């Protein structure tokens, strides 16, 4: 049950786009379309932003999008805004019926 | 409106036990997959356990044999019984609705501190 691999930090200026990667194995990310992404602001509970690789829950801005290629999933945020500054986590269902998270990525809006 | 409210956290000595509760409203716990997720201070999210609507349960290797997930259908409440607690179990514990194999709803979390 190794954690998925995410970059520790990414940054971008307002209006720019950034992409956060999430690398797993064929037993999790690569094997299922059950990758989800979460946004967490300090002291708050995580919030679902993307599910099933690329679907957005109701109420989530269309500036957030997700994709997957092989064992790597990606979250793209376009038109960066100050409020997007937060920690982001990916998660995947696994072949053992467990779930696994990535280590988290701190997004800084410059 | 879906709501999840955790309780039961606190300070416990190493080797001790604690039972966390997660009271749900707005949906039926027994008809959904429900998970516990924890976050150690300053660290990332770690999945802990899931209980399926059919009753099957699964655990992270780090807690297997020490933690037990369960539910009380009459109280619409999810539980996590934690035994043989270690310092590394110190974390905020969240319950989350795991339906669709994603965590669509989260509670506010309850802090568990394992220390002598």
Short mmCIF file of C-alpha atoms in Angstrom, two decimals, chain A residues 1-68:
data_model
loop_
_atom_site.label_atom_id
_atom_site.label_comp_id
_atom_site.label_asym_id
_atom_site.label_seq_id
_atom_site.Cartn_x
_atom_site.Cartn_y
_atom_site.Cartn_z
CA UNK A 1 0.00 0.00 0.00
CA UNK A 2 2.52 2.61 -1.11
CA UNK A 3 1.29 6.18 -1.40
CA UNK A 4 0.77 7.63 -4.86
CA UNK A 5 3.53 10.02 -5.95
CA UNK A 6 2.77 13.72 -6.24
CA UNK A 7 5.12 16.71 -6.47
CA UNK A 8 5.55 18.35 -3.09
CA UNK A 9 4.80 21.79 -4.43
CA UNK A 10 3.76 23.72 -7.51
CA UNK A 11 3.23 27.40 -8.09
CA UNK A 12 1.74 29.74 -10.64
CA UNK A 13 0.66 33.32 -11.14
CA UNK A 14 -2.96 34.43 -11.25
CA UNK A 15 -4.53 33.60 -14.58
CA UNK A 16 -1.99 30.93 -15.43
CA UNK A 17 -2.58 27.17 -15.61
CA UNK A 18 -0.86 24.52 -13.54
CA UNK A 19 -0.88 20.73 -13.62
CA UNK A 20 -0.34 18.35 -10.70
CA UNK A 21 0.66 14.79 -11.47
CA UNK A 22 -0.19 11.65 -9.50
CA UNK A 23 1.73 8.49 -10.30
CA UNK A 24 0.74 5.03 -9.15
CA UNK A 25 0.86 1.52 -10.52
CA UNK A 26 -1.25 -0.80 -12.63
CA UNK A 27 -2.84 -1.99 -9.36
CA UNK A 28 -4.35 1.38 -8.61
CA UNK A 29 -4.25 4.44 -10.90
CA UNK A 30 -3.53 2.48 -14.06
CA UNK A 31 -6.01 -0.27 -13.39
CA UNK A 32 -9.18 1.65 -12.64
CA UNK A 33 -10.95 4.87 -13.60
CA UNK A 34 -11.51 5.62 -9.93
CA UNK A 35 -9.05 8.45 -9.44
CA UNK A 36 -10.27 11.44 -7.47
CA UNK A 37 -8.76 14.76 -6.41
CA UNK A 38 -9.26 16.74 -3.19
CA UNK A 39 -8.60 20.33 -2.22
CA UNK A 40 -7.78 21.11 1.40
CA UNK A 41 -7.41 24.54 2.91
CA UNK A 42 -5.59 24.87 6.27
CA UNK A 43 -7.66 23.62 9.17
CA UNK A 44 -10.47 22.45 6.92
CA UNK A 45 -11.75 19.08 5.78
CA UNK A 46 -10.84 18.01 2.24
CA UNK A 47 -13.24 18.80 -0.58
CA UNK A 48 -13.87 16.59 -3.60
CA UNK A 49 -12.89 18.40 -6.82
CA UNK A 50 -12.65 15.62 -9.42
CA UNK A 51 -13.91 12.03 -9.40
CA UNK A 52 -13.74 9.10 -11.82
CA UNK A 53 -10.59 10.67 -13.35
CA UNK A 54 -12.29 13.61 -15.05
CA UNK A 55 -15.78 14.25 -13.66
CA UNK A 56 -16.61 17.39 -11.69
CA UNK A 57 -19.10 17.38 -8.82
CA UNK A 58 -21.86 19.93 -8.95
CA UNK A 59 -20.62 23.31 -7.80
CA UNK A 60 -16.95 22.80 -8.66
CA UNK A 61 -15.57 25.34 -11.09
CA UNK A 62 -14.91 24.20 -14.65
CA UNK A 63 -11.41 25.63 -14.22
CA UNK A 64 -10.61 22.27 -12.62
CA UNK A 65 -10.10 19.30 -14.93
CA UNK A 66 -8.65 15.82 -14.66
CA UNK A 67 -7.11 13.25 -16.96
CA UNK A 68 -5.17 10.00 -16.91
#
